[in-house]
Coordinates of C-alpha atoms and ligand atoms in Angstrom, one line a residue:
Chain A
M1 CA 36.9 138.0 143.7
T2 CA 37.5 139.0 140.1
D3 CA 34.6 138.2 137.9
T4 CA 35.6 135.8 135.2
Q5 CA 32.2 135.2 133.9
W6 CA 33.1 134.7 130.2
P7 CA 30.9 135.1 127.1
I8 CA 28.7 132.2 126.0
F9 CA 29.5 130.1 122.9
E10 CA 26.9 127.8 121.4
V11 CA 28.4 124.4 120.4
F12 CA 27.5 122.3 117.3
H13 CA 29.1 119.0 116.7
Q14 CA 29.3 116.8 113.6
Q15 CA 29.3 113.1 114.2
A16 CA 30.7 112.0 110.8
R17 CA 31.9 113.8 107.7
G18 CA 29.0 114.7 105.5
E19 CA 26.5 114.8 108.4
P20 CA 25.0 118.1 109.5
H21 CA 26.4 119.9 112.5
V22 CA 23.9 119.6 115.4
H23 CA 23.5 121.9 118.4
V24 CA 24.6 120.2 121.6
G25 CA 24.7 123.0 124.2
S26 CA 26.8 125.9 125.2
I27 CA 29.8 126.8 127.3
H28 CA 31.6 129.8 128.7
A29 CA 35.0 130.7 127.2
P30 CA 37.2 133.8 126.9
D31 CA 37.5 133.4 123.1
A32 CA 36.7 131.1 120.2
E33 CA 40.0 129.2 120.4
M34 CA 39.4 128.3 124.1
A35 CA 35.8 127.6 123.4
I36 CA 36.8 124.9 121.0
I37 CA 39.0 123.3 123.6
L38 CA 36.4 123.4 126.3
A39 CA 33.6 122.3 123.9
K40 CA 35.7 119.2 123.0
E41 CA 36.1 118.4 126.7
Q42 CA 32.4 118.9 127.5
Y43 CA 30.6 117.5 124.5
C44 CA 33.0 115.0 122.8
R45 CA 34.1 112.7 125.7
R46 CA 32.5 109.6 124.2
Q47 CA 30.4 109.7 121.1
A48 CA 32.0 110.1 117.7
C49 CA 32.8 113.7 116.7
V50 CA 34.8 114.8 113.7
N51 CA 34.2 118.5 113.8
I52 CA 33.0 121.2 116.2
W53 CA 31.6 124.7 115.5
V54 CA 31.5 127.3 118.3
V55 CA 29.4 130.4 117.7
P56 CA 29.2 133.4 120.1
A57 CA 25.7 133.2 121.5
S58 CA 25.5 137.0 120.9
A59 CA 25.8 136.4 117.1
I60 CA 22.6 134.4 117.0
T61 CA 19.3 136.0 116.0
A62 CA 16.3 133.9 116.7
T63 CA 12.6 134.1 116.1
L64 CA 10.3 134.6 119.1
Y65 CA 8.0 131.8 120.2
T66 CA 5.5 134.5 120.8
D67 CA 5.6 135.2 117.1
D68 CA 5.1 131.6 116.0
D69 CA 2.2 132.6 113.8
I70 CA 4.8 133.5 111.1
F71 CA 5.2 129.7 110.6
E72 CA 1.4 129.2 110.2
R73 CA 0.6 127.6 106.9
A74 CA -2.5 129.5 105.9
T75 CA -2.7 127.9 102.4
D76 CA -2.3 124.5 100.9
K77 CA 1.4 124.0 100.2
S78 CA 1.0 120.6 98.5
Y79 CA 1.9 122.2 95.2
R80 CA 5.5 122.5 96.6
E81 CA 5.7 118.8 97.3
S82 CA 6.3 115.8 95.0
W83 CA 3.4 114.0 96.7
G84 CA 1.1 116.9 95.5
Y85 CA 1.3 115.4 92.0
K86 CA -0.4 112.2 90.9
T87 CA 0.4 110.3 87.7
P88 CA -0.7 106.9 86.7
K89 CA 2.0 104.3 86.0
H90 CA 1.0 103.9 82.4
V91 CA -0.3 106.8 80.5
A92 CA -2.7 106.1 77.6
M93 CA -1.9 108.7 74.9
P94 CA -4.9 110.2 73.2
H95 CA -3.6 110.1 69.6
G96 CA -1.8 106.7 69.8
D97 CA 1.7 108.3 69.4
S98 CA 4.5 106.1 70.4
P99 CA 6.1 106.8 73.9
A100 CA 9.3 107.8 72.2
Q101 CA 7.6 110.6 70.3
V102 CA 5.8 111.8 73.4
A103 CA 9.0 111.9 75.3
E104 CA 10.5 114.0 72.5
S105 CA 7.6 116.4 72.4
D106 CA 7.6 116.7 76.1
S107 CA 11.3 117.7 76.2
E108 CA 10.6 120.2 73.5
V109 CA 7.9 121.8 75.7
K110 CA 10.4 121.9 78.6
H111 CA 13.0 123.7 76.5
M112 CA 10.6 126.3 75.2
Chain B
M1 CA 21.3 115.1 141.9
V2 CA 18.7 117.1 143.7
I3 CA 17.7 117.4 147.3
A4 CA 14.4 118.7 148.4
V5 CA 14.9 121.6 150.7
D6 CA 12.1 122.7 153.0
N7 CA 12.2 126.4 153.0
E8 CA 10.7 127.6 149.8
K9 CA 7.6 129.8 149.7
T10 CA 4.4 128.6 148.2
A11 CA 2.8 130.4 145.3
S12 CA 0.6 133.3 146.3
M13 CA -2.6 133.1 144.5
S14 CA -3.7 136.6 145.3
D15 CA -2.1 138.2 142.2
V16 CA -3.0 135.7 139.5
D17 CA -1.5 136.7 136.2
P18 CA -3.8 136.2 133.1
R19 CA -0.8 134.5 131.4
L20 CA -0.8 131.9 134.0
S21 CA -3.6 129.7 132.6
A22 CA -2.0 129.8 129.1
F23 CA 1.3 128.8 130.7
E24 CA -0.3 125.9 132.6
A25 CA -2.2 124.8 129.6
R26 CA 1.1 124.5 127.7
I27 CA 2.6 122.4 130.4
N28 CA -0.4 120.2 130.4
R29 CA 0.0 119.6 126.7
G30 CA 3.5 118.4 127.4
E31 CA 5.2 121.5 125.8
K32 CA 8.6 122.6 127.1
I33 CA 9.0 126.1 128.5
E34 CA 12.0 128.0 127.0
P35 CA 14.1 130.8 128.5
A36 CA 12.4 133.7 126.7
D37 CA 8.9 132.5 127.5
W38 CA 6.8 134.1 130.1
M39 CA 6.8 132.1 133.3
P40 CA 5.4 132.7 136.9
D41 CA 8.1 134.1 139.1
D42 CA 7.6 131.2 141.5
Y43 CA 8.3 128.7 138.7
R44 CA 11.5 130.5 137.9
Q45 CA 12.7 130.7 141.5
Q46 CA 11.9 127.1 142.2
L47 CA 13.8 126.0 139.1
I48 CA 16.8 128.2 139.9
R49 CA 17.0 126.7 143.4
L50 CA 16.7 123.1 142.2
I51 CA 19.1 123.4 139.3
H52 CA 21.6 125.4 141.4
V53 CA 21.5 122.7 144.2
H54 CA 21.8 120.0 141.5
A55 CA 24.9 121.7 139.9
N56 CA 26.5 122.2 143.3
S57 CA 25.9 118.5 144.1
E58 CA 27.6 117.3 140.9
I59 CA 30.7 119.5 141.8
C60 CA 30.8 118.5 145.4
G61 CA 30.1 114.8 144.5
A62 CA 33.3 114.7 142.5
L63 CA 35.3 115.5 145.6
P64 CA 35.0 112.3 147.7
E65 CA 35.6 110.2 144.6
G66 CA 38.4 112.4 143.2
K67 CA 40.3 111.8 146.5
W68 CA 40.4 108.1 145.7
I69 CA 41.8 108.3 142.2
P70 CA 45.5 107.9 143.4
H71 CA 44.5 104.9 145.5
A72 CA 42.4 103.0 142.9
P73 CA 43.4 99.3 143.1
T74 CA 43.9 98.7 139.4
F75 CA 44.6 100.7 136.3
K76 CA 41.2 99.8 134.9
R77 CA 39.5 101.1 138.0
K78 CA 41.6 104.3 137.9
L79 CA 40.6 105.0 134.3
A80 CA 36.9 104.5 135.1
L81 CA 37.1 106.7 138.2
V82 CA 38.9 109.5 136.4
A83 CA 36.3 109.3 133.7
K84 CA 33.4 109.4 136.2
V85 CA 34.9 112.4 138.1
Q86 CA 35.4 114.3 134.9
D87 CA 31.8 113.5 133.9
E88 CA 30.5 114.8 137.3
V89 CA 32.3 118.1 136.9
G90 CA 31.0 118.3 133.4
H91 CA 27.5 117.7 134.7
G92 CA 28.0 120.6 137.1
Q93 CA 29.0 122.9 134.2
L94 CA 26.0 121.8 132.1
L95 CA 23.6 122.5 135.0
Y96 CA 25.1 125.9 135.9
R97 CA 24.5 126.8 132.2
A98 CA 20.9 125.6 132.4
A99 CA 20.3 127.6 135.6
E100 CA 21.9 130.7 134.0
T101 CA 19.1 130.8 131.4
L102 CA 16.8 131.7 134.3
G103 CA 18.9 134.6 135.6
P104 CA 21.7 134.1 138.0
S105 CA 25.3 134.0 136.6
R106 CA 27.6 131.0 137.0
E107 CA 30.1 133.1 138.9
Q108 CA 27.4 134.1 141.4
M109 CA 26.2 130.5 141.9
I110 CA 29.8 129.3 142.5
E111 CA 30.3 132.2 145.0
D112 CA 27.0 131.2 146.7
L113 CA 28.2 127.6 147.1
I114 CA 31.5 128.8 148.6
S115 CA 29.9 131.2 151.0
G116 CA 27.4 128.6 152.1
K117 CA 24.4 130.5 150.8
S118 CA 23.4 127.6 148.5
K119 CA 23.2 123.9 149.4
F120 CA 24.3 120.6 147.9
S121 CA 23.0 117.1 148.3
N122 CA 23.1 115.5 151.8
V123 CA 25.1 112.5 150.6
F124 CA 28.2 114.6 149.8
H125 CA 28.5 115.9 153.3
Y126 CA 29.9 112.5 154.4
P127 CA 33.4 111.2 153.8
A128 CA 34.3 108.2 151.6
E129 CA 36.3 106.2 154.1
S130 CA 37.4 103.1 152.2
W131 CA 37.5 101.9 148.6
A132 CA 34.2 100.1 149.2
D133 CA 32.6 103.5 149.8
V134 CA 33.6 104.5 146.3
A135 CA 31.9 101.3 145.0
I136 CA 28.7 102.0 147.1
I137 CA 28.6 105.6 146.0
A138 CA 29.0 104.8 142.3
W139 CA 26.4 102.0 142.5
L140 CA 23.7 103.2 144.9
I141 CA 24.0 107.0 145.0
D142 CA 24.3 107.2 141.2
A143 CA 21.3 104.8 141.0
A144 CA 19.3 107.1 143.3
A145 CA 20.4 110.0 141.2
I146 CA 19.4 108.3 138.0
I147 CA 15.9 107.8 139.4
N148 CA 15.7 111.5 140.2
Q149 CA 17.3 112.7 137.0
T150 CA 15.4 110.5 134.5
M151 CA 12.2 111.9 136.2
M152 CA 13.5 115.5 136.0
A153 CA 14.5 114.9 132.3
E154 CA 10.8 114.7 131.5
G155 CA 10.2 118.0 133.3
S156 CA 8.7 121.1 131.7
Y157 CA 11.8 123.4 131.5
G158 CA 13.5 122.9 128.2
P159 CA 17.2 123.7 129.0
Y160 CA 17.1 121.6 132.2
A161 CA 15.4 118.6 130.5
R162 CA 17.9 118.7 127.6
A163 CA 20.9 118.9 130.0
L164 CA 19.6 115.9 132.0
K165 CA 19.2 113.8 128.8
R166 CA 22.9 114.1 128.3
I167 CA 23.7 113.6 131.9
C168 CA 21.6 110.4 132.3
Y169 CA 23.4 108.8 129.5
E170 CA 26.7 109.2 131.4
E171 CA 25.2 108.2 134.8
A172 CA 24.3 104.8 133.3
F173 CA 28.1 104.1 133.0
H174 CA 28.8 105.3 136.5
M175 CA 26.2 103.0 138.0
K176 CA 27.1 100.0 135.9
H177 CA 30.8 100.4 136.9
G178 CA 29.8 100.9 140.6
Y179 CA 27.7 97.7 140.5
E180 CA 30.6 95.8 138.9
M181 CA 32.9 97.0 141.8
C182 CA 30.3 95.9 144.4
V183 CA 29.9 92.5 142.7
V184 CA 33.7 92.0 142.8
L185 CA 33.9 93.0 146.5
A186 CA 30.9 90.9 147.4
G187 CA 32.4 87.8 145.8
G188 CA 35.9 88.5 147.2
T189 CA 37.7 87.6 150.4
R190 CA 36.3 88.0 153.9
V191 CA 38.0 91.3 154.2
Q192 CA 36.5 92.6 151.0
R193 CA 33.1 91.4 151.9
D194 CA 33.3 93.1 155.3
M195 CA 34.6 96.3 153.7
L196 CA 31.5 96.4 151.4
Q197 CA 29.1 95.7 154.3
D198 CA 30.7 98.4 156.4
A199 CA 30.4 100.8 153.6
L200 CA 26.7 100.0 153.2
N201 CA 26.2 100.4 156.9
R202 CA 27.7 103.9 156.7
W203 CA 25.8 105.0 153.6
W204 CA 22.4 103.4 154.1
T205 CA 20.9 106.3 156.1
P206 CA 22.3 109.1 153.9
I207 CA 21.0 107.2 150.8
M208 CA 17.5 106.8 152.4
M209 CA 17.6 110.6 152.9
F210 CA 18.8 111.3 149.4
H211 CA 15.4 111.9 147.8
G212 CA 14.5 114.5 150.4
P213 CA 12.0 114.7 153.3
S214 CA 9.0 112.4 153.4
D215 CA 5.9 113.7 151.6
K216 CA 4.3 114.4 155.0
E217 CA 6.9 117.0 155.6
S218 CA 7.3 118.7 152.2
K219 CA 4.4 121.0 151.6
H220 CA 5.4 122.4 148.2
T221 CA 5.4 119.2 146.2
T222 CA 1.9 119.6 144.8
Q223 CA 2.8 122.9 143.1
L224 CA 6.0 121.5 141.7
V225 CA 4.2 118.4 140.4
K226 CA 1.5 120.6 138.8
W227 CA 4.1 122.6 136.9
K228 CA 6.1 119.4 136.0
V229 CA 9.1 120.7 137.7
K230 CA 9.0 117.4 139.6
L231 CA 7.0 114.4 138.3
K232 CA 7.2 112.2 141.4
T233 CA 7.1 113.0 145.1
N234 CA 10.2 112.3 147.3
D235 CA 8.5 109.2 148.8
E236 CA 7.6 107.8 145.3
Q237 CA 11.2 108.1 144.2
R238 CA 12.4 106.4 147.4
Q239 CA 10.0 103.5 146.8
Q240 CA 11.2 103.2 143.3
F241 CA 14.8 103.0 144.6
L242 CA 13.9 100.3 147.1
R243 CA 11.9 98.3 144.6
Q244 CA 14.8 98.2 142.2
F245 CA 17.8 97.9 144.5
V246 CA 16.9 96.1 147.7
P247 CA 16.6 92.7 145.8
K248 CA 20.0 93.4 144.2
M249 CA 21.6 94.2 147.6
L250 CA 20.2 91.0 149.0
D251 CA 21.5 89.0 146.0
L252 CA 25.0 90.2 147.0
R253 CA 24.4 88.8 150.5
L254 CA 24.5 92.3 152.0
K255 CA 22.6 93.0 155.2
I256 CA 20.5 96.1 155.1
P257 CA 21.0 98.0 158.3
D258 CA 17.3 98.7 158.9
K259 CA 15.4 96.3 161.1
S260 CA 12.0 97.5 160.1
L261 CA 12.6 97.1 156.4
R262 CA 10.1 94.8 154.8
Y263 CA 7.9 94.5 151.8
D264 CA 4.2 95.1 152.3
S265 CA 2.5 93.2 149.5
A266 CA -0.9 94.7 150.3
T267 CA 0.2 98.2 149.5
E268 CA 3.1 97.1 147.2
T269 CA 5.5 99.3 149.1
W270 CA 8.6 98.9 151.2
R271 CA 8.2 99.8 154.9
Y272 CA 11.3 101.3 156.5
D273 CA 12.5 103.3 159.4
D274 CA 11.8 106.9 158.5
P275 CA 15.1 108.7 158.7
D276 CA 15.6 111.6 161.1
W277 CA 14.7 114.6 159.0
N278 CA 16.2 117.0 161.6
E279 CA 19.5 115.3 161.0
F280 CA 19.0 115.8 157.3
K281 CA 18.2 119.5 157.7
K282 CA 21.3 119.9 159.8
V283 CA 23.5 118.1 157.3
V284 CA 22.3 120.1 154.2
N285 CA 22.8 123.3 156.1
N286 CA 26.5 122.4 156.1
G287 CA 26.3 120.7 159.5
G288 CA 27.5 117.3 158.2
P289 CA 30.8 115.5 159.0
V290 CA 32.8 117.0 156.1
S291 CA 30.6 119.9 155.0
H292 CA 33.3 122.4 155.6
E293 CA 36.0 120.3 154.0
R294 CA 33.8 120.1 150.8
V295 CA 33.1 123.8 150.7
E296 CA 36.8 124.6 151.5
A297 CA 38.0 122.3 148.7
R298 CA 35.7 124.2 146.3
R299 CA 36.9 127.5 147.5
L300 CA 40.6 126.5 147.1
A301 CA 39.9 125.2 143.6
H302 CA 38.3 128.6 142.7
V303 CA 41.0 130.7 144.3
D304 CA 43.9 128.5 142.9
G305 CA 42.4 128.5 139.5
L306 CA 41.9 132.2 139.4
W307 CA 45.3 132.9 137.7
V308 CA 44.4 130.5 134.9
R309 CA 41.1 132.2 134.3
E310 CA 42.8 135.6 134.4
A311 CA 45.6 134.4 132.0
L312 CA 43.0 133.1 129.5
T313 CA 41.1 136.3 129.7
A314 CA 44.3 138.3 129.1
H315 CA 45.2 136.1 126.2
A316 CA 41.7 136.5 124.7
N317 CA 42.1 140.3 125.0
R318 CA 45.7 140.1 123.7
Q319 CA 47.1 141.6 126.9
P320 CA 50.3 140.5 128.6
I321 CA 49.6 137.3 130.5
P322 CA 49.8 137.7 134.3
M323 CA 52.0 135.2 136.0
P324 CA 51.0 133.5 139.3
E325 CA 52.5 134.9 142.4
R326 CA 55.3 132.8 143.8
N327 CA 55.4 132.2 147.5
Ligands
LIG401 FE1 26.4 113.3 137.7
LIG402 FE1 27.3 110.1 138.3

C-alpha cells in the first residue's frame, strides 16, 4: 500500500485574543493548509480557540536535555529582579531638602 | 484503553547499562522521560506495545458505536454519539503520534492492526447488539478505561502522559452521557429495563477482563510498575472499578451476572468469579465474535480513504489530483 505518512506539524492554539499561543500537540498533514484543518478538528473540538499556528516539526530547533547545564544559574541574578532592590517607604533626606527638590535632582541624574 | 498482553519478554539484567541507574533515579524523582532521552530498550518496547494497542483500541472502539449513529433514538443522543465517536478516533490519532515518538511510524502501526500483527482491547471484539449495549459501553467500558487512563496519565513517559491528560478530559463526557442513558433505560418501561439488563449480562465478562489477566498470571507487572509505565496492577484496577461501579449498578436495580460477587470487608476487596483467561487470550488474538469484522472495517476504511490521502499529497506537491477509479 502506498505510504502516505505525511510530515509532522506542531500545533499551537490561542484561547483568546491577547493570550499567548500554547503548544497542544502535533499532527500529520501533507501541507500547512491541511494541517490547519486537521489541527482544528483534533485540538479545537470543545475549548475556546480563536487562532491556531501550525509549524513544521522539522523547523524547530531545540536544546538538548543532556545539555541542561546551559540553564544553570551560577551567579546571583537578583540584580535583574525588582525584588533585588529594597527601599523604605519614607526616605529621610540627609540635608533636609524638600521631596520635590529631591525628585528634581533625581531626574537630573537620570538624564545625565 | 489498554489491555495487558501476556507475551512480552522480561528485562535481561545481564547487560546492565551504566545509564540505567540515572534513568531509574529520574523516574523515582517523578521526572518525565522525553523522546530524545536515553531509555532502556525494554522500556521503549513495552511502551510502544502498550501505546500501539491503546491507539488500536480507540480506533476499533469507535466501530461498534459508529454503527449505531443512524439508529440513535433522539437527535440529542445522535449528537452525543457522533461527538463521542469523533473523540475516540481523535484519541487514536493522538496515541499513534505518542507511539511514533518512540520509533514506529503511524503508517506501520495501522498496517500492523490490519494484518493482525498488533492487538486491540478485548471488549471491542464483541458486537453491540442493541441500543442498550451502546449505553453500557459508554458508561462502564469508558469508566473502566478512565480508571486505566488516569493512572497511565501519571506515568513516566512524557508524550503518552500528555496525550492521556487530553483524552481523560473527553472520556469524562463519554462516561457521564453513558450513565445518563443507563439511568433513563433503568427508569423506563419493562422492555427498556430488560434491554439494559440483557446488555449488562452480555458485557459483564468482557468488562471484568478489560484490565487484563489477574496478577497471578501476569509476570511482567513488577518491571512496568518500577518504571512507572503502569502505576497499578491489573487486579488493583479491577478492584477500583468494582468499588466505584457495583454500588451504582445496584442502585439502578441491575442484577450483576456473577453469583460469587460479594464484598469482603475483612480485606476490603470484592470477590468475584475469575474470568476464563484462556478465553481472553483467544479473543485478543482476533478469535472473538467480531474480531474479523473489526479488522476488515479498518482495512476498508484505509483502502477506501487512500485516494483522499493521495489527492491531498498531490495537492500539497502541486501535482494534478488523481481521481478515484469508477467501478
Ligand atoms: Fe477514548
Ligand atoms: Fe471514550
